[in-house]
Short mmCIF file of C-alpha atoms in Angstrom, two decimals:
data_model
loop_
_atom_site.label_atom_id
_atom_site.label_comp_id
_atom_site.label_asym_id
_atom_site.label_seq_id
_atom_site.Cartn_x
_atom_site.Cartn_y
_atom_site.Cartn_z
CA MET A 289 0.00 0.00 0.00
CA LEU A 290 2.82 2.40 0.83
CA LEU A 291 4.43 1.62 -2.53
CA TYR A 292 1.11 2.26 -4.25
CA PHE A 293 0.82 5.62 -2.48
CA LYS A 294 4.11 6.68 -4.05
CA ILE A 295 2.97 5.52 -7.50
CA ALA A 296 -0.44 7.17 -7.12
CA ASP A 297 1.15 10.41 -5.97
CA HIS A 298 3.58 10.38 -8.92
CA TYR A 299 0.85 9.69 -11.50
CA ASN A 300 -1.72 11.94 -9.85
CA ILE A 301 -4.18 9.13 -9.08
CA ILE A 302 -6.30 11.19 -6.72
CA ASP A 303 -9.93 11.80 -5.92
CA HIS A 304 -11.19 15.37 -6.30
CA PRO A 305 -14.27 16.17 -4.19
CA ASN A 306 -17.35 17.49 -5.99
CA GLU A 307 -20.95 18.36 -5.14
CA ARG A 308 -21.83 14.66 -5.06
CA SER A 309 -18.96 13.64 -2.78
CA SER A 310 -19.14 12.88 0.92
CA HIS A 311 -15.62 14.20 1.49
CA SER A 312 -14.02 17.60 1.10
CA GLU A 313 -10.31 16.92 0.64
CA ILE A 314 -8.16 15.60 -2.20
CA THR A 315 -7.28 11.97 -1.39
CA ILE A 316 -5.37 9.14 -3.07
CA ARG A 317 -7.73 6.93 -5.03
CA GLY A 318 -7.50 3.25 -5.91
CA GLY A 319 -6.29 1.91 -2.57
CA GLY A 320 -8.52 -1.07 -3.23
CA ILE A 321 -5.84 -2.35 -5.59
CA ILE A 322 -4.72 -4.29 -2.49
CA TYR A 323 -7.48 -6.80 -3.38
CA LEU A 324 -5.79 -7.51 -6.72
CA LEU A 325 -2.56 -8.25 -4.84
CA ALA A 326 -4.50 -10.62 -2.58
CA ALA A 327 -5.96 -12.27 -5.68
CA LEU A 328 -2.49 -12.72 -7.17
CA ILE A 329 -1.29 -14.42 -3.98
CA THR A 330 -4.40 -16.61 -4.06
CA LEU A 331 -3.63 -17.65 -7.64
CA ILE A 332 -0.07 -18.60 -6.67
CA MET A 333 -1.33 -20.68 -3.74
CA HIS A 334 -4.37 -22.23 -5.46
CA THR A 335 -3.95 -22.37 -9.21
CA GLU A 336 -7.13 -24.44 -9.57
CA PHE A 337 -9.11 -21.24 -9.01
CA TRP A 338 -7.55 -19.54 -12.02
CA MET A 339 -10.89 -19.02 -13.76
CA PRO A 340 -12.71 -16.91 -11.10
CA ILE A 341 -9.44 -15.14 -10.29
CA LEU A 342 -9.00 -14.25 -13.96
CA GLY A 343 -12.54 -12.89 -13.89
CA LEU A 344 -11.65 -10.89 -10.79
CA PHE A 345 -8.61 -9.41 -12.54
CA ILE A 346 -10.67 -8.55 -15.62
CA ILE A 347 -13.26 -6.68 -13.60
CA GLY A 348 -10.63 -5.17 -11.31
CA ILE A 349 -8.38 -3.86 -14.06
CA ILE A 350 -11.22 -2.25 -16.00
CA SER A 351 -12.42 -0.67 -12.76
CA PHE A 352 -8.93 0.71 -12.09
CA ALA A 353 -8.91 2.13 -15.62
CA ASP A 354 -12.30 3.69 -14.90
CA ASP A 355 -10.80 5.30 -11.80
CA ARG A 356 -8.20 6.95 -14.02
CA ILE A 357 -10.33 7.85 -17.05
CA THR A 358 -14.11 7.69 -17.02
CA LEU A 359 -15.23 4.86 -19.30
CA SER A 360 -18.63 4.48 -20.91
CA GLY A 361 -21.14 2.18 -19.29
CA ARG A 362 -21.14 -0.06 -22.36
CA VAL A 363 -17.41 -0.71 -22.07
CA ARG A 364 -17.70 -1.55 -18.38
CA VAL A 365 -20.64 -3.89 -18.98
CA VAL A 366 -18.71 -5.89 -21.60
CA PHE A 367 -15.88 -6.53 -19.13
CA HIS A 368 -18.33 -7.26 -16.31
CA LEU A 369 -20.09 -9.82 -18.50
CA ALA A 370 -16.78 -11.48 -19.37
CA ALA A 371 -15.75 -11.66 -15.71
CA VAL A 372 -19.10 -13.04 -14.55
CA THR A 373 -19.11 -15.59 -17.39
CA LEU A 374 -15.79 -16.98 -16.16
CA LEU A 375 -17.25 -17.15 -12.66
CA PHE A 376 -20.35 -18.99 -13.89
CA LEU A 377 -18.28 -21.43 -15.95
CA PHE A 378 -16.19 -22.29 -12.90
CA LEU A 379 -19.26 -22.79 -10.70
CA GLY A 380 -21.13 -24.80 -13.34
CA VAL A 381 -24.04 -22.36 -13.38
CA PHE A 382 -24.94 -23.16 -17.00
CA GLN A 383 -25.23 -26.86 -16.17
CA ILE A 384 -27.35 -26.23 -13.07
CA PHE A 385 -29.82 -23.62 -14.33
CA PRO A 386 -31.76 -23.18 -17.60
CA ILE A 387 -30.74 -20.31 -19.84
CA TRP A 388 -33.48 -17.95 -18.62
CA MET A 389 -32.41 -18.39 -14.98
CA SER A 390 -28.78 -17.87 -15.96
CA ILE A 391 -29.74 -14.58 -17.61
CA ILE A 392 -31.55 -13.49 -14.45
CA LEU A 393 -28.49 -14.47 -12.42
CA TYR A 394 -26.29 -12.36 -14.72
CA ILE A 395 -28.51 -9.35 -14.01
CA LEU A 396 -28.53 -10.00 -10.26
CA VAL A 397 -24.76 -10.49 -9.97
CA ILE A 398 -23.84 -7.44 -12.05
CA GLY A 399 -26.48 -5.47 -10.16
CA ILE A 400 -25.02 -6.48 -6.79
CA ILE A 401 -21.50 -5.59 -7.94
CA ASN A 402 -22.64 -2.13 -8.96
CA ALA A 403 -24.70 -1.71 -5.80
CA TYR A 404 -21.62 -2.54 -3.72
CA ASN A 405 -19.77 0.12 -5.68
CA PHE A 406 -22.52 2.71 -5.12
CA MET A 407 -22.39 2.05 -1.37
CA ASP A 408 -18.70 2.97 -1.26
CA GLY A 409 -19.09 6.65 -0.45
CA ILE A 410 -17.73 7.35 3.04
CA ASN A 411 -14.63 6.46 5.02
CA GLY A 412 -14.53 2.92 6.33
CA ILE A 413 -17.82 1.58 4.97
CA THR A 414 -16.49 -0.77 2.26
CA GLY A 415 -13.69 -2.22 4.38
CA ALA A 416 -15.74 -2.65 7.55
CA TYR A 417 -18.76 -4.12 5.79
CA SER A 418 -16.57 -6.48 3.75
CA ILE A 419 -14.74 -7.76 6.84
CA VAL A 420 -18.06 -8.53 8.53
CA VAL A 421 -19.39 -10.42 5.49
CA LEU A 422 -16.12 -12.27 4.89
CA GLY A 423 -15.81 -13.07 8.58
CA GLY A 424 -19.31 -14.54 8.55
CA LEU A 425 -18.45 -16.63 5.51
CA GLN A 426 -15.29 -17.90 7.18
CA TYR A 427 -17.25 -18.87 10.29
CA VAL A 428 -19.70 -20.80 8.12
CA ASN A 429 -16.73 -22.38 6.32
CA TYR A 430 -15.24 -23.65 9.59
CA GLU A 431 -18.29 -24.39 11.72
CA VAL A 432 -21.24 -25.11 9.40
CA VAL A 433 -20.08 -26.44 6.03
CA ASN A 434 -16.61 -26.45 4.51
CA PHE A 435 -17.33 -24.98 1.08
CA ILE A 436 -13.92 -23.57 0.09
CA GLN A 437 -10.26 -23.46 1.09
CA PRO A 438 -9.96 -21.02 4.02
CA ASP A 439 -7.16 -19.10 2.25
CA LEU A 440 -9.68 -17.76 -0.25
CA ILE A 441 -11.45 -15.99 2.61
CA TRP A 442 -8.46 -15.13 4.82
CA LEU A 443 -6.68 -13.28 2.01
CA PRO A 444 -9.48 -10.78 1.25
CA ILE A 445 -9.95 -10.35 5.02
CA LEU A 446 -6.26 -9.45 5.36
CA ALA A 447 -6.53 -7.12 2.36
CA SER A 448 -9.53 -5.43 3.98
CA LEU A 449 -7.62 -4.98 7.24
CA VAL A 450 -4.67 -3.40 5.44
CA PHE A 451 -6.99 -1.12 3.50
CA LEU A 452 -8.90 -0.14 6.65
CA PHE A 453 -5.66 0.85 8.38
CA PHE A 454 -5.41 3.68 5.87
CA ASN A 455 -9.12 4.30 5.26
CA PHE A 456 -10.88 3.91 8.62
CA ARG A 457 -9.90 7.38 9.77
CA LYS A 458 -11.51 10.78 10.11
CA LYS A 459 -9.11 11.90 7.38
CA ALA A 460 -8.56 8.87 5.15
CA LYS A 461 -5.16 8.30 3.55
CA CYS A 462 -6.82 6.67 0.53
CA PHE A 463 -10.13 5.62 -0.95
CA ALA A 464 -10.91 2.18 -2.39
CA GLY A 465 -11.96 3.48 -5.78
CA ASP A 466 -13.95 1.30 -8.16
CA VAL A 467 -11.05 -1.14 -8.25
CA GLY A 468 -11.58 -1.82 -4.55
CA SER A 469 -15.35 -1.89 -4.19
CA VAL A 470 -15.99 -3.78 -7.44
CA THR A 471 -13.22 -6.32 -6.86
CA VAL A 472 -14.17 -7.20 -3.29
CA ALA A 473 -17.83 -7.37 -4.37
CA PHE A 474 -16.91 -9.88 -7.09
CA TRP A 475 -14.89 -11.90 -4.56
CA ILE A 476 -17.75 -11.97 -2.04
CA ILE A 477 -20.29 -12.94 -4.70
CA PHE A 478 -18.03 -15.81 -5.78
CA LEU A 479 -17.91 -17.10 -2.20
CA LEU A 480 -21.65 -16.66 -1.63
CA LEU A 481 -22.60 -18.37 -4.88
CA LYS A 482 -20.30 -21.29 -4.15
CA LEU A 483 -21.84 -21.66 -0.69
CA ILE A 484 -25.43 -21.35 -1.93
CA LEU A 485 -24.94 -23.81 -4.80
CA LEU A 486 -23.31 -26.33 -2.46
CA THR A 487 -25.93 -26.10 0.30
CA ASP A 488 -28.94 -25.20 -1.86
CA ASN A 489 -29.76 -22.70 0.90
CA TYR A 490 -30.63 -19.21 -0.34
CA VAL A 491 -30.73 -17.74 3.16
CA TYR A 492 -27.07 -16.78 2.74
CA VAL A 493 -28.05 -13.94 0.40
CA LEU A 494 -28.97 -12.14 3.62
CA PHE A 495 -25.24 -11.72 4.24
CA LEU A 496 -25.73 -8.64 2.01
CA ALA A 497 -29.10 -7.56 3.44
CA VAL A 498 -28.12 -4.12 4.75
CA TYR A 499 -26.57 -3.00 1.47
CA GLY A 500 -29.44 -4.62 -0.41
CA VAL A 501 -32.20 -2.79 1.45
CA ASP A 502 -30.46 0.59 1.19
CA THR A 503 -29.79 0.11 -2.52
CA VAL A 504 -33.22 -1.18 -3.55
CA LEU A 505 -35.19 1.40 -1.56
CA THR A 506 -32.94 4.22 -2.77
CA ILE A 507 -33.57 3.16 -6.37
CA ILE A 508 -37.32 3.22 -5.68
CA HIS A 509 -36.96 6.66 -4.08
CA ARG A 510 -35.08 8.01 -7.09
CA LEU A 511 -37.60 6.53 -9.53
CA LYS A 512 -40.36 8.32 -7.62
CA LEU A 513 -38.35 11.54 -8.02
CA LYS A 514 -38.04 10.74 -11.76
CA GLN A 515 -34.24 10.74 -11.56
CA ASN A 516 -31.84 8.75 -13.72
CA ILE A 517 -30.83 5.94 -11.39
CA PHE A 518 -27.47 5.60 -13.16
CA ASP A 519 -26.40 9.16 -12.36
CA ALA A 520 -24.32 9.96 -9.27
CA HIS A 521 -26.34 11.11 -6.28
CA ARG A 522 -26.40 11.55 -2.49
CA LEU A 523 -29.70 9.93 -1.60
CA HIS A 524 -28.54 6.68 -0.02
CA PHE A 525 -29.54 6.51 3.64
CA TYR A 526 -25.90 6.43 4.72
CA GLN A 527 -25.22 9.55 2.63
CA ILE A 528 -28.09 11.42 4.26
CA LEU A 529 -26.69 10.53 7.68
CA ALA A 530 -23.12 11.48 6.80
CA ASN A 531 -23.75 14.56 4.65
CA GLU A 532 -26.98 16.17 5.80
CA GLN A 533 -27.13 14.97 9.40
CA LYS A 534 -23.34 15.33 9.82
CA TRP A 535 -22.88 11.96 11.51
CA PRO A 536 -19.17 11.05 11.61
CA HIS A 537 -18.31 8.76 8.70
CA LEU A 538 -16.81 6.13 10.97
CA ILE A 539 -19.96 5.99 13.11
CA VAL A 540 -22.17 5.45 10.05
CA SER A 541 -19.79 2.81 8.66
CA SER A 542 -19.70 1.01 12.01
CA VAL A 543 -23.50 1.05 12.32
CA TYR A 544 -23.88 -0.51 8.87
CA ALA A 545 -21.27 -3.17 9.65
CA LEU A 546 -22.79 -3.99 13.04
CA LEU A 547 -26.30 -4.23 11.62
CA GLN A 548 -25.03 -6.67 9.00
CA LEU A 549 -23.17 -8.63 11.69
CA GLY A 550 -26.40 -9.02 13.64
CA ILE A 551 -28.19 -10.34 10.57
CA ILE A 552 -25.37 -12.79 9.84
CA VAL A 553 -25.59 -14.12 13.40
CA ALA A 554 -29.35 -14.54 12.94
CA VAL A 555 -28.87 -16.37 9.63
CA ILE A 556 -26.38 -18.79 11.17
CA TYR A 557 -28.13 -19.50 14.49
CA TRP A 558 -31.86 -19.28 13.74
CA PRO A 559 -32.93 -22.67 12.35
CA TRP A 560 -35.98 -21.23 10.61
CA SER A 561 -37.11 -21.13 7.03
CA PHE A 562 -35.64 -18.69 4.55
CA LEU A 563 -38.85 -16.66 4.47
CA SER A 564 -38.99 -16.37 8.26
CA VAL A 565 -35.39 -15.21 8.59
CA PHE A 566 -35.82 -12.89 5.61
CA LEU A 567 -38.85 -11.18 7.12
CA ILE A 568 -37.41 -10.91 10.63
CA THR A 569 -34.13 -9.41 9.43
CA THR A 570 -35.20 -7.18 6.56
CA ILE A 571 -38.53 -5.75 7.73
CA PRO A 572 -36.86 -3.76 10.55
CA LEU A 573 -34.36 -2.36 8.02
CA VAL A 574 -37.17 -1.39 5.65
CA LEU A 575 -39.08 0.30 8.49
CA ILE A 576 -36.00 2.24 9.60
CA TYR A 577 -35.43 3.42 6.05
CA CYS A 578 -39.04 4.31 5.29
CA LEU A 579 -39.84 5.97 8.62
CA ILE A 580 -36.62 7.79 9.45
CA LYS A 581 -35.20 8.85 6.09
CA PRO A 582 -38.16 11.06 5.06
CA ARG A 583 -38.07 12.80 8.44
CA ILE A 584 -34.37 13.62 8.40
CA ILE A 585 -34.58 14.81 4.78
CA VAL A 586 -37.47 17.12 5.76
CA VAL A 587 -35.56 18.35 8.78
CA THR A 588 -32.56 19.07 6.59
CA GLU A 589 -34.62 20.96 4.03
CA MET A 590 -36.31 23.03 6.75
#
């Protein structure tokens, strides 16, 4: 990371704040490149995973390029499709599901990757949330069902810890950039899909419940406002808290991570049906969003 800081400083790889930003100072961008280093180490240790790791590098490199020069959405989608195709080939998705379900899964996976990227807007949130999700997956891997070599979870956890050392601060030393948020999202989706396909238990999608509720309800909110949902904005619940309500970034990031940790504990320890766990964990999040967000927006506008 320190070496990258020198390179980024030399080549002016920095993030300039604008009216959509949740920060106010120029900061080094692309610190999430640490996940590509973790992926390289993973490939050296476990060459049998070359296909999903190649997909991770494809999506990570195009995201790093997008951090440097803004690319069109069409270009990004082509690379995202290529990366996800490699992931699906490795997991045998095309043998398991009919073509129409595979197409739906493409849309869901690429949507989740982009949602993870949209949620990366304040100090600490991507690293803290990712550690919680990865930690939950590692617990499941050790205590519930061994679905993958532990190294493939320990390495992104270590990468997240290194990144957080420089990012989980009032004044961050670096931001993840698209290369960070997109790459760790792809890694987490790989792990979740492998676990779900092995256990045939869809309850593990709730490992991303907090991000999912914020993203889906924010999209609905923006559609009601007749906004282009692909344009940058500051209407996520976490953005309202950090920008309008002036909550410290690290407090907001910690709240999101702790909420997700609570849901992961519920998923692991409540031996109920998927629907029961889904309703018990997501309804409170939906109520918080729908009841509190309109009030704090009104207060801000007043």
